[in-house]
PDB file of C-alpha atoms in Angstrom:
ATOM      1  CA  UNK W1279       2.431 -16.484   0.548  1.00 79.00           C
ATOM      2  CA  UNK W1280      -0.937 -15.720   0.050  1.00 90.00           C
ATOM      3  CA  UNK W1281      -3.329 -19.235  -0.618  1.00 92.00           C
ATOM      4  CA  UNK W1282      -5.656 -19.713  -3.643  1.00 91.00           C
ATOM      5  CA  UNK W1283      -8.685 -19.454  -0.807  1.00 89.00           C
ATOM      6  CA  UNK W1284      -7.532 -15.904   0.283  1.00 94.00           C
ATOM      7  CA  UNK W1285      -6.491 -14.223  -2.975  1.00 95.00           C
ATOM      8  CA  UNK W1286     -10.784 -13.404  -3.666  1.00 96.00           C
ATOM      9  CA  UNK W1287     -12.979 -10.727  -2.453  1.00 97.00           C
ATOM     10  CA  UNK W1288     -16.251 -11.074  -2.937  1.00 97.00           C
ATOM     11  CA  UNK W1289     -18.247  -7.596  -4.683  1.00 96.00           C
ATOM     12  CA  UNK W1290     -21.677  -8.216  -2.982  1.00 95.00           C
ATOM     13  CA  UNK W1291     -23.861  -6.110  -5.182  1.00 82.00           C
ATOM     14  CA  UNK W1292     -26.911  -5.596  -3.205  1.00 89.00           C
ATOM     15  CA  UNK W1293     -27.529  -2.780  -1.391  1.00 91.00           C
ATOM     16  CA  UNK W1294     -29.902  -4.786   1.398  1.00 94.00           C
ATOM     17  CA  UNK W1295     -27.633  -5.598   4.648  1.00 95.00           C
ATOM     18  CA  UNK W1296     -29.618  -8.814   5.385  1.00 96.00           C
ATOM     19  CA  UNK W1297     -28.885 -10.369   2.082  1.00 95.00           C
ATOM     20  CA  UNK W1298     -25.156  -9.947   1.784  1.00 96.00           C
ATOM     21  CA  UNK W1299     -25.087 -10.981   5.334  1.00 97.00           C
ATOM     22  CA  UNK W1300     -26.670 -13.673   4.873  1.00 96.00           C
ATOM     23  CA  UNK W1301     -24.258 -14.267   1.308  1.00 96.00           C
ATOM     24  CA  UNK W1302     -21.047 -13.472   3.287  1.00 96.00           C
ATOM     25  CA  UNK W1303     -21.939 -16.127   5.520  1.00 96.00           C
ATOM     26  CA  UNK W1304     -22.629 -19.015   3.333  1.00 96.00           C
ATOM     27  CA  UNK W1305     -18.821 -17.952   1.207  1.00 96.00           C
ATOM     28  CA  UNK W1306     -16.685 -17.473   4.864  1.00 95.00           C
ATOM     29  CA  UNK W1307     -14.053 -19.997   4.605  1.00 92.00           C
ATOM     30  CA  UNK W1308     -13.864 -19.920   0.701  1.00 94.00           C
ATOM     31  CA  UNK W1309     -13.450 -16.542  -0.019  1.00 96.00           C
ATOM     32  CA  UNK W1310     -10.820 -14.233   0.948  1.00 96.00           C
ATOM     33  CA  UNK W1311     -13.161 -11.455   2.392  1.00 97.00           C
ATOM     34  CA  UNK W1312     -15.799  -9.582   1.319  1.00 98.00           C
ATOM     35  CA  UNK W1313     -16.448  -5.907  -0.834  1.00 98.00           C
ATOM     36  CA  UNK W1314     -18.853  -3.802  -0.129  1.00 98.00           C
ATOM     37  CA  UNK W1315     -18.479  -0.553  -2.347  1.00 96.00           C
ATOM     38  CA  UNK W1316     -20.377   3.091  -2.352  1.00 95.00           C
ATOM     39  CA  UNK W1317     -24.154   1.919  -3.809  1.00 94.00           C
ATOM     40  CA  UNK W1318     -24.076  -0.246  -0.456  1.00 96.00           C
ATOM     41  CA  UNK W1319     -22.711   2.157   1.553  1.00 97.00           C
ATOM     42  CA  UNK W1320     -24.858   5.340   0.416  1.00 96.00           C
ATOM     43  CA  UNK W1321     -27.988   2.760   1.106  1.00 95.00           C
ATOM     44  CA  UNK W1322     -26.936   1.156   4.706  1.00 96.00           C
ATOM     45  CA  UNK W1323     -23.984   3.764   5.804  1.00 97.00           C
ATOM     46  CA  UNK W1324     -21.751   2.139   8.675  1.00 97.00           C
ATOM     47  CA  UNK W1325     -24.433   0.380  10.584  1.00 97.00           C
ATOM     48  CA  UNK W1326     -24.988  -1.793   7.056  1.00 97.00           C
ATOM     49  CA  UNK W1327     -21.691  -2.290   6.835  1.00 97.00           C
ATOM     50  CA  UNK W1328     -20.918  -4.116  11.066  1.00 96.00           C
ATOM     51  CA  UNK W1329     -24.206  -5.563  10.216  1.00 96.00           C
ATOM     52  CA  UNK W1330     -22.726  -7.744   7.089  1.00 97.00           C
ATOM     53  CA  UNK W1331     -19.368  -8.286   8.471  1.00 96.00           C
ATOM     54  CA  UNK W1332     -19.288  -8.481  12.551  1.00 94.00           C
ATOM     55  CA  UNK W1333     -18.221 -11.543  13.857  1.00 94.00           C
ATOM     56  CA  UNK W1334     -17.193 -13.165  10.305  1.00 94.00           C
ATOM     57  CA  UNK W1335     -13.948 -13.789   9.754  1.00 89.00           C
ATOM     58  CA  UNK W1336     -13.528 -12.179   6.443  1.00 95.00           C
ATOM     59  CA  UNK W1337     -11.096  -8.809   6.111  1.00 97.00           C
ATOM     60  CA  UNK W1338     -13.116  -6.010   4.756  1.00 98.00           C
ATOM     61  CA  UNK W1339     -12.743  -4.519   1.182  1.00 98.00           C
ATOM     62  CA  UNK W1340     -14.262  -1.325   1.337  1.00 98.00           C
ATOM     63  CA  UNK W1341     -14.610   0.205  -1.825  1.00 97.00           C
ATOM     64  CA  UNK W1342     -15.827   3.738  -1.671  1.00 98.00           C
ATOM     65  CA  UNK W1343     -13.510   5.453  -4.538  1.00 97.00           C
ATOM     66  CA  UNK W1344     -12.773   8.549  -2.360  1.00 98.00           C
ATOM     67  CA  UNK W1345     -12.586  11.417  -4.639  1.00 98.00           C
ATOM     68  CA  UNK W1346     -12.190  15.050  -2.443  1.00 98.00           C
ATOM     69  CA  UNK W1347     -10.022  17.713  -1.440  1.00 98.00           C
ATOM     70  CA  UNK W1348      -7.329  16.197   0.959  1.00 98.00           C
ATOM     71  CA  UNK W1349      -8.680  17.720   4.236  1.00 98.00           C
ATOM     72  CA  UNK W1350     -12.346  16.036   3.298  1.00 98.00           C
ATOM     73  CA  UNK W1351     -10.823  12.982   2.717  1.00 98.00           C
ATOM     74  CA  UNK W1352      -8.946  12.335   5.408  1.00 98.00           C
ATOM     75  CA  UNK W1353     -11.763  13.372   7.302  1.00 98.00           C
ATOM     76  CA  UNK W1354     -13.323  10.652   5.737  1.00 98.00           C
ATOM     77  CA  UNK W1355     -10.748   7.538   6.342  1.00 98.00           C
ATOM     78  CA  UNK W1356     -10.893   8.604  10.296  1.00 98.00           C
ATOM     79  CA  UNK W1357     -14.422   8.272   9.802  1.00 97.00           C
ATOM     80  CA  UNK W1358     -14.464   4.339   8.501  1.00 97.00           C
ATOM     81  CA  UNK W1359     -11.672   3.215  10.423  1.00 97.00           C
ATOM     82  CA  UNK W1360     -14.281   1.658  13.271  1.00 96.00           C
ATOM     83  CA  UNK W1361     -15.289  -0.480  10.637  1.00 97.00           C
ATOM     84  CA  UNK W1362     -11.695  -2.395  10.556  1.00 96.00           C
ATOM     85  CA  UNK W1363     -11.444  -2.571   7.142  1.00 97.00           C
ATOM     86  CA  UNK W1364      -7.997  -4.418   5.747  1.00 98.00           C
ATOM     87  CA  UNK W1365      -8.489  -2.005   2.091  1.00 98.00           C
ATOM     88  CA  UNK W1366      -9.668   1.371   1.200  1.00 98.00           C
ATOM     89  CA  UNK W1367     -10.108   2.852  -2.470  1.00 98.00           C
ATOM     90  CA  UNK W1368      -9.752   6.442  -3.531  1.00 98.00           C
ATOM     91  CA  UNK W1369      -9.056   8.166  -6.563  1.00 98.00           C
ATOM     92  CA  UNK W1370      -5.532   8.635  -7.629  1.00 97.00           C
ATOM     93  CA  UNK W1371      -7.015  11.529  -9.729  1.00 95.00           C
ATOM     94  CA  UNK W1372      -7.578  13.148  -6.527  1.00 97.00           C
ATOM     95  CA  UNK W1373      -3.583  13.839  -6.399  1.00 97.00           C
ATOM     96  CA  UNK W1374      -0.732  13.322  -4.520  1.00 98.00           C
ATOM     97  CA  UNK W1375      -1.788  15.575  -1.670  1.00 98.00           C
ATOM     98  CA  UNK W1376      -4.963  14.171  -1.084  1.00 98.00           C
ATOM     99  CA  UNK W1377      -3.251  10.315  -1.227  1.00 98.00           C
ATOM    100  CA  UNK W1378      -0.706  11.909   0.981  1.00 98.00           C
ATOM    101  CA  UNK W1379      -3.284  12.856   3.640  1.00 98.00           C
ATOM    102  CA  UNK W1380      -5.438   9.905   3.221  1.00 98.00           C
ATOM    103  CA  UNK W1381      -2.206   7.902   4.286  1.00 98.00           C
ATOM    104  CA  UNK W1382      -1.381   9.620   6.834  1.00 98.00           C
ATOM    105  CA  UNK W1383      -4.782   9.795   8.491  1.00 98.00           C
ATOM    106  CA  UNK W1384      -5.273   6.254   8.593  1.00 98.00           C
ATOM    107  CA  UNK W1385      -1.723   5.660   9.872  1.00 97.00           C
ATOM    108  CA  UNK W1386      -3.015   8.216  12.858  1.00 97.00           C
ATOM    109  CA  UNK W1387      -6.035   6.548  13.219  1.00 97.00           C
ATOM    110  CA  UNK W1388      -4.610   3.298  13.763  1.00 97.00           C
ATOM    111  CA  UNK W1389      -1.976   4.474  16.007  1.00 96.00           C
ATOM    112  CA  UNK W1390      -4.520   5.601  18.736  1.00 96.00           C
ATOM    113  CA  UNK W1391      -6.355   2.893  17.564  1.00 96.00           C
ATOM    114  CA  UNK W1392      -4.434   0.179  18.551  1.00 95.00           C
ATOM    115  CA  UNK W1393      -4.929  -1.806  15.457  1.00 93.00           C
ATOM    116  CA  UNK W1394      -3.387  -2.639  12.244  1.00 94.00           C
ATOM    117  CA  UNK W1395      -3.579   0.068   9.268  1.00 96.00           C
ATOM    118  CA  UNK W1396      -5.453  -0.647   6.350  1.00 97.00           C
ATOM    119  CA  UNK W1397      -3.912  -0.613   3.479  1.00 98.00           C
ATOM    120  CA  UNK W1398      -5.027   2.251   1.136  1.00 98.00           C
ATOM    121  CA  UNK W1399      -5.450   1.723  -2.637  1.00 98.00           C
ATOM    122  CA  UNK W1400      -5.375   3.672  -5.175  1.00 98.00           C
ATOM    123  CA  UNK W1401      -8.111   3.876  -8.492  1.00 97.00           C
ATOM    124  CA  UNK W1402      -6.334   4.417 -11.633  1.00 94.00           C
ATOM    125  CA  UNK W1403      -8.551   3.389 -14.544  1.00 90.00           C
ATOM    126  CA  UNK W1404     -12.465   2.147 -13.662  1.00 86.00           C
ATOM    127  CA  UNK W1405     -12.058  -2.004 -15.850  1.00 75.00           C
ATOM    128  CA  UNK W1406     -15.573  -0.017 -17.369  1.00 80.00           C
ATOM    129  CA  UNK W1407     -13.489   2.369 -19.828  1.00 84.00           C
ATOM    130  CA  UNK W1408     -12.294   1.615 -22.922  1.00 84.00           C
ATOM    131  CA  UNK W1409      -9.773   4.254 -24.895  1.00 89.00           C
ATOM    132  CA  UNK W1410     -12.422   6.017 -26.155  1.00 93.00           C
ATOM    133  CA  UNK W1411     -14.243   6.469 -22.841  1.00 92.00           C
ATOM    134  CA  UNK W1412     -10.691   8.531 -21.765  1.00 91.00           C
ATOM    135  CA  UNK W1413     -10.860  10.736 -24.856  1.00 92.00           C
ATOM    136  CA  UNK W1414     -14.445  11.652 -24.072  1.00 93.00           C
ATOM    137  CA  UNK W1415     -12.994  12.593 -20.887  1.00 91.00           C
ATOM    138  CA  UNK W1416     -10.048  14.709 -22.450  1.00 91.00           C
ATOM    139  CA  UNK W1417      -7.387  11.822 -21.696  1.00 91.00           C
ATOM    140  CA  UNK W1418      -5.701  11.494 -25.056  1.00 91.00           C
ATOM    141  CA  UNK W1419      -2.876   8.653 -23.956  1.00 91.00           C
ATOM    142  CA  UNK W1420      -3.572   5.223 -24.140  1.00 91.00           C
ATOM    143  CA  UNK W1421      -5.174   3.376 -21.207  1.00 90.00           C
ATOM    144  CA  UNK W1422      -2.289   1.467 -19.956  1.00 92.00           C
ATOM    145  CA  UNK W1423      -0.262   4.822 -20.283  1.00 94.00           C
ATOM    146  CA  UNK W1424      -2.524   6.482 -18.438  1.00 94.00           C
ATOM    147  CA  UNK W1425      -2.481   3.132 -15.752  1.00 94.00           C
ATOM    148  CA  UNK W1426       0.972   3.121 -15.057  1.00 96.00           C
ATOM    149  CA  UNK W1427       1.041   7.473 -14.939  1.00 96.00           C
ATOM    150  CA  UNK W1428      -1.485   7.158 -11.676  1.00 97.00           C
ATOM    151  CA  UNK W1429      -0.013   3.982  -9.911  1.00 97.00           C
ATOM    152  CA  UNK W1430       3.104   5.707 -10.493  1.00 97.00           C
ATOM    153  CA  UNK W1431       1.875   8.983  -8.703  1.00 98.00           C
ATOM    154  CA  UNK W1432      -0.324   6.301  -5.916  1.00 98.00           C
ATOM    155  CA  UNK W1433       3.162   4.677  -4.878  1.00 98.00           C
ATOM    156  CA  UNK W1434       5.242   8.125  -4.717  1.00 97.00           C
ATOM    157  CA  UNK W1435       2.240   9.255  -2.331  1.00 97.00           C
ATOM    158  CA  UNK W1436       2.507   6.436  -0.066  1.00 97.00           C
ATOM    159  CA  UNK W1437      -0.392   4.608  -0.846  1.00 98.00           C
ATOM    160  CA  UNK W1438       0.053   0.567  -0.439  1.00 98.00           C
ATOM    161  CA  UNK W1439      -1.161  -0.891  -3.862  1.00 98.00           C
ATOM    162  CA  UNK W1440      -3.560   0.045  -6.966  1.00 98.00           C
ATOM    163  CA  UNK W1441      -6.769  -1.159  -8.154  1.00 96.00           C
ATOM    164  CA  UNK W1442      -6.169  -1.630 -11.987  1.00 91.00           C
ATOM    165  CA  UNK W1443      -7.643  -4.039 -14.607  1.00 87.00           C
ATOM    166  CA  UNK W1444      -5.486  -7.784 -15.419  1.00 89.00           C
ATOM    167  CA  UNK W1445      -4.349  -6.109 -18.458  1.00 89.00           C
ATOM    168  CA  UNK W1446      -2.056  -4.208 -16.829  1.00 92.00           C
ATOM    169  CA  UNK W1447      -0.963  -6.156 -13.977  1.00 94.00           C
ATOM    170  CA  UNK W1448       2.377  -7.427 -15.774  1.00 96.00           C
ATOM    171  CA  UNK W1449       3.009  -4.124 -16.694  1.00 97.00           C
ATOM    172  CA  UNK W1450       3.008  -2.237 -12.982  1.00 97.00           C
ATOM    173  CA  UNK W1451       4.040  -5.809 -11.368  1.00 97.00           C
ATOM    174  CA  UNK W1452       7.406  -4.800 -13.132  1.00 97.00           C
ATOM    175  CA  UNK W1453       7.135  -1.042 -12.896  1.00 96.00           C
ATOM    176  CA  UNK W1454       6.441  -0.834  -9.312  1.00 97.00           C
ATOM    177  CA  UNK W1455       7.845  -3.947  -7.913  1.00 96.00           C
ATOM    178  CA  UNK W1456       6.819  -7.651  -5.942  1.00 95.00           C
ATOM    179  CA  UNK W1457       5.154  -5.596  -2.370  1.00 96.00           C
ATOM    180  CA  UNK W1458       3.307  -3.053  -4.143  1.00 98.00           C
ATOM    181  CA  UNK W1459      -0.712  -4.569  -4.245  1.00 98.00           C
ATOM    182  CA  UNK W1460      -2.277  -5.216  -6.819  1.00 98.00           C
ATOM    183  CA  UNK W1461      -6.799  -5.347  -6.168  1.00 97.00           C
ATOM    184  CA  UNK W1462      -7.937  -6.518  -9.946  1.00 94.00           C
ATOM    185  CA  UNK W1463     -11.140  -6.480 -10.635  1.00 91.00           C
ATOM    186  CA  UNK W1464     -12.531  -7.753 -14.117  1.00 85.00           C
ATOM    187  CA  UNK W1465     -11.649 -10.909 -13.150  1.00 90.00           C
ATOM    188  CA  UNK W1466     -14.341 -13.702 -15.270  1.00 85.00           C
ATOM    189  CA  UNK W1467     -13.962 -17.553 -15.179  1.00 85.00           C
ATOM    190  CA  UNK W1468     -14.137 -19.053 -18.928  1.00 76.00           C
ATOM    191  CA  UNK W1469     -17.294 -20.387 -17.472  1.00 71.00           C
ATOM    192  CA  UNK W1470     -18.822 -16.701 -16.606  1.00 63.00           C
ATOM    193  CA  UNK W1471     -20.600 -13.876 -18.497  1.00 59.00           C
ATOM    194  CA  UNK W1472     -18.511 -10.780 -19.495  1.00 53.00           C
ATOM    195  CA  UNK W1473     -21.035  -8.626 -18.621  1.00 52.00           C
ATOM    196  CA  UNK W1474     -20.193  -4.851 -18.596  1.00 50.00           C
ATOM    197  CA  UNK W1475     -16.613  -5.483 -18.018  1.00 49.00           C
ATOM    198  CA  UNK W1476     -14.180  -5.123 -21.123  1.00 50.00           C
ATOM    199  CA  UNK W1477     -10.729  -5.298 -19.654  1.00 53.00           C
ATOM    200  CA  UNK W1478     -10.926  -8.908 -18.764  1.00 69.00           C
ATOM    201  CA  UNK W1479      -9.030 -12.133 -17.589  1.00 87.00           C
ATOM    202  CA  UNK W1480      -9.264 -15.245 -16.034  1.00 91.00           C
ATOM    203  CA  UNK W1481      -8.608 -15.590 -12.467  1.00 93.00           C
ATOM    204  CA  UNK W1482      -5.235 -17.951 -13.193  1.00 93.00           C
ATOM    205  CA  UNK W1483      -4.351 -15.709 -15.849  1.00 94.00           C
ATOM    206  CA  UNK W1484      -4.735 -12.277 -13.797  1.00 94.00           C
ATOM    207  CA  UNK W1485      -2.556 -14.497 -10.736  1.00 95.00           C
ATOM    208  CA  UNK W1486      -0.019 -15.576 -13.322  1.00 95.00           C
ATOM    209  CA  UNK W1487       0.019 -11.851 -14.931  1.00 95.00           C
ATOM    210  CA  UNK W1488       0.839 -10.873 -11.421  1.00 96.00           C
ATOM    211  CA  UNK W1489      -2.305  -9.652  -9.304  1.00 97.00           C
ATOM    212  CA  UNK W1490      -2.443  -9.462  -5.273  1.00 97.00           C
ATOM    213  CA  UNK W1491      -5.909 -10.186  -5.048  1.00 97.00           C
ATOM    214  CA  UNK W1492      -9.274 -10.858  -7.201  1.00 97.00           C
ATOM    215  CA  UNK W1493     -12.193  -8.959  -7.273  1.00 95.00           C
ATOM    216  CA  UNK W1494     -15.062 -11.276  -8.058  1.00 94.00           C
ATOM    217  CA  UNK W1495     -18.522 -10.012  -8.012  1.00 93.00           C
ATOM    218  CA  UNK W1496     -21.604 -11.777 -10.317  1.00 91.00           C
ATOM    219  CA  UNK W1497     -19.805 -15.366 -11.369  1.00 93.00           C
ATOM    220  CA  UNK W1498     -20.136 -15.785  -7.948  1.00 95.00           C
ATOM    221  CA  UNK W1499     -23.090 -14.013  -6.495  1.00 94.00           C
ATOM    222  CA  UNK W1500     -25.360 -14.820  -9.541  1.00 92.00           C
ATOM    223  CA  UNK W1501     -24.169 -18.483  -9.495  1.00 93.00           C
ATOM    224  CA  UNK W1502     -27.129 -20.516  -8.710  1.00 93.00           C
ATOM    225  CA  UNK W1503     -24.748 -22.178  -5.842  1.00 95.00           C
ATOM    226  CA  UNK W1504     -22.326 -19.784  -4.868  1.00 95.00           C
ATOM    227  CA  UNK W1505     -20.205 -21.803  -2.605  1.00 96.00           C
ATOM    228  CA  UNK W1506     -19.475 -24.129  -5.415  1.00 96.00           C
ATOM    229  CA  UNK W1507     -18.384 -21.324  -8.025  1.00 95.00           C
ATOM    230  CA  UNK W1508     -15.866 -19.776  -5.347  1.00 95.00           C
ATOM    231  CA  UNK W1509     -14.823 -23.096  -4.788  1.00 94.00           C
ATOM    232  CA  UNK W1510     -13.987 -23.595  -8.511  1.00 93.00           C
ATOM    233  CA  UNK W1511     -12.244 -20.587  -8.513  1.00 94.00           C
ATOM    234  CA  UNK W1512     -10.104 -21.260  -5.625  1.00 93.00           C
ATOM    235  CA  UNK W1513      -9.215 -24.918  -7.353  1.00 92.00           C
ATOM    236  CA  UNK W1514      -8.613 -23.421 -10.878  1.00 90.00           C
ATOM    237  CA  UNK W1515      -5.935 -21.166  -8.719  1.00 91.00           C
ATOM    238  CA  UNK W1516      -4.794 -23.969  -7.212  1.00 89.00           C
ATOM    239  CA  UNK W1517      -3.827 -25.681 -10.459  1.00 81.00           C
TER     240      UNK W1517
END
C-alpha cells in the first residue's frame, strides 16, 4: 500500500545542484522522492545528481528519456546505476530490443551490485502532445491508441511500468493489470496553473483513475511555500 506522502515525486526544474539541494531538503518527509530529468543532468552530470540527493532519504526519479540503439543504452543504465536510482525513463519508441537490453543491464548491474534494481519505465506519449502534434510526426492513430500500442510493447519487453498522461491511466490500469506502474505526470491541483501541460488531472483524480505515482513539478516548486503545497497535496490524497 503505497501512502498519500509517498505517491509524489518532485520535478525540480533547475539545472543548479545547490538549489534543488537545498529544495529537496526542505520537501524530505512530504514528498515521495525527488526527479531530476536530462536539462539537469546535461548541466551537473552524476556529480549534480549525489550532490542533490546523498544522504536524503528520498528514492531517486531519474528521468533521462533514453532514446539509442540497445547496445548504447544499456551502456548507459550500467553507467547511472551508482547513483541508486529507484526509476529510469527511456523511450518505448526505441523498441523492444533496446527495452529488452536496458532490462537486462540493470538487472546485471544490480546483481554484482548488491542492491535492489530499479525499476525501468517506459515513455509512451510526452503529456506535451496533443493529436495533432502525432500527425506532424506521421502518427495518424489517436493518442490513447497510440498509449496503450507502446505500454503494450514496454510490458512484453520487460520493462516495470510506463510513464503516460492521467488520461490514460484507467485505460492501461485495465489493459495491463494492478503491478504494472504507472509514473503520471500532468498532474495540476484545481488550485495550480496548467501551464504547458494539456493532458491534465488532479492528483485525486489521476489516484482514483489508477496512477502509481505523481509527477509534480511547478505547483510545488513555484509555490511561494513549497512545503505547504506538497502538504496539500498529500491531504487532498488523503481524502
Amino acid at each position: 500500500m503505497i501512502t498519500p506522502a509517498r505517491r509524489t515525486f518532485v520535478a525540480l526544474d533547475t539545472p543548479e545542484p545547490p538549489a534543488a539541494r537545498a529544495l529537496a531538503q526542505r520537501l524530505a518527509g512530504h514528498v515521495g522522492g525527488v526527479k531530476l530529468g536530462l536539462e539537469f543532468f546535461c548541466a551537473a552530470g552524476p556529480a549534480g545528481v549525489q550532490a542533490v540527493t546523498e544522504g536524503l532519504d528520498l528514492p531517486l526519479f531519474l528521468d533521462l528519456k533514453l532514446h539509442d540503439i540497445p547496445n548504447t543504452v544499456a551502456g548507459a543504465i550500467r553507467s547511472v546505476m551508482p547513483l541508486a536510482p529507484a526509476f529510469i525513463t527511456l523511450h518505448t519508441l526505441g523498441g523492444a530490443a533496446m527495452m529488452r537490453a536496458a532490462a537486462d543491464a540493470a538487472a546485471d548491474m544490480a546483481e554484482q551490485m548488491g542492491v535492489p534494481r530499479p525499476k525501468l519505465l517506459g515513455v509512451t506519449v510526452l503529456t506535451s502532445m496533443s493529436v495533432l502534434d502525432l500527425a506532424s510526426v506521421g502518427v495518424d492513430r489517436p493518442v490513447a491508441d497510440q498509449v496503450a500500442l507502446l505500454a503494450d510493447l514496454a510490458h512484453v519487453a520487460g520493462l516495470d511500468g510506463v510513464v503516460c498522461s492521467p488520461n490514460e491511466c484507467a485505460m492501461l490500469r485495465r489493459q495491463l493489470g494492478p503491478n504494472f506502474t504507472l509514473m503520471v505526470p500532468g498532474i495540476r491541483p484545481v488550485w495550480a496553473s496548467a501551464n504547458d501541460q494539456k493532458r491534465i488531472m488532479t492528483p485525486a483524480a489521476a489516484v482514483t483513475a489508477g496512477a502509481t505515482y505523481l509527477v509534480i513539478g511547478r505547483p510545488i516548486t513555484d509555490a511561494v511555500d513549497p512545503v505547504q503545497a506538497a502538504q496539500r497535496i498529500v491531504t487532498e490524497l488523503a481524502a
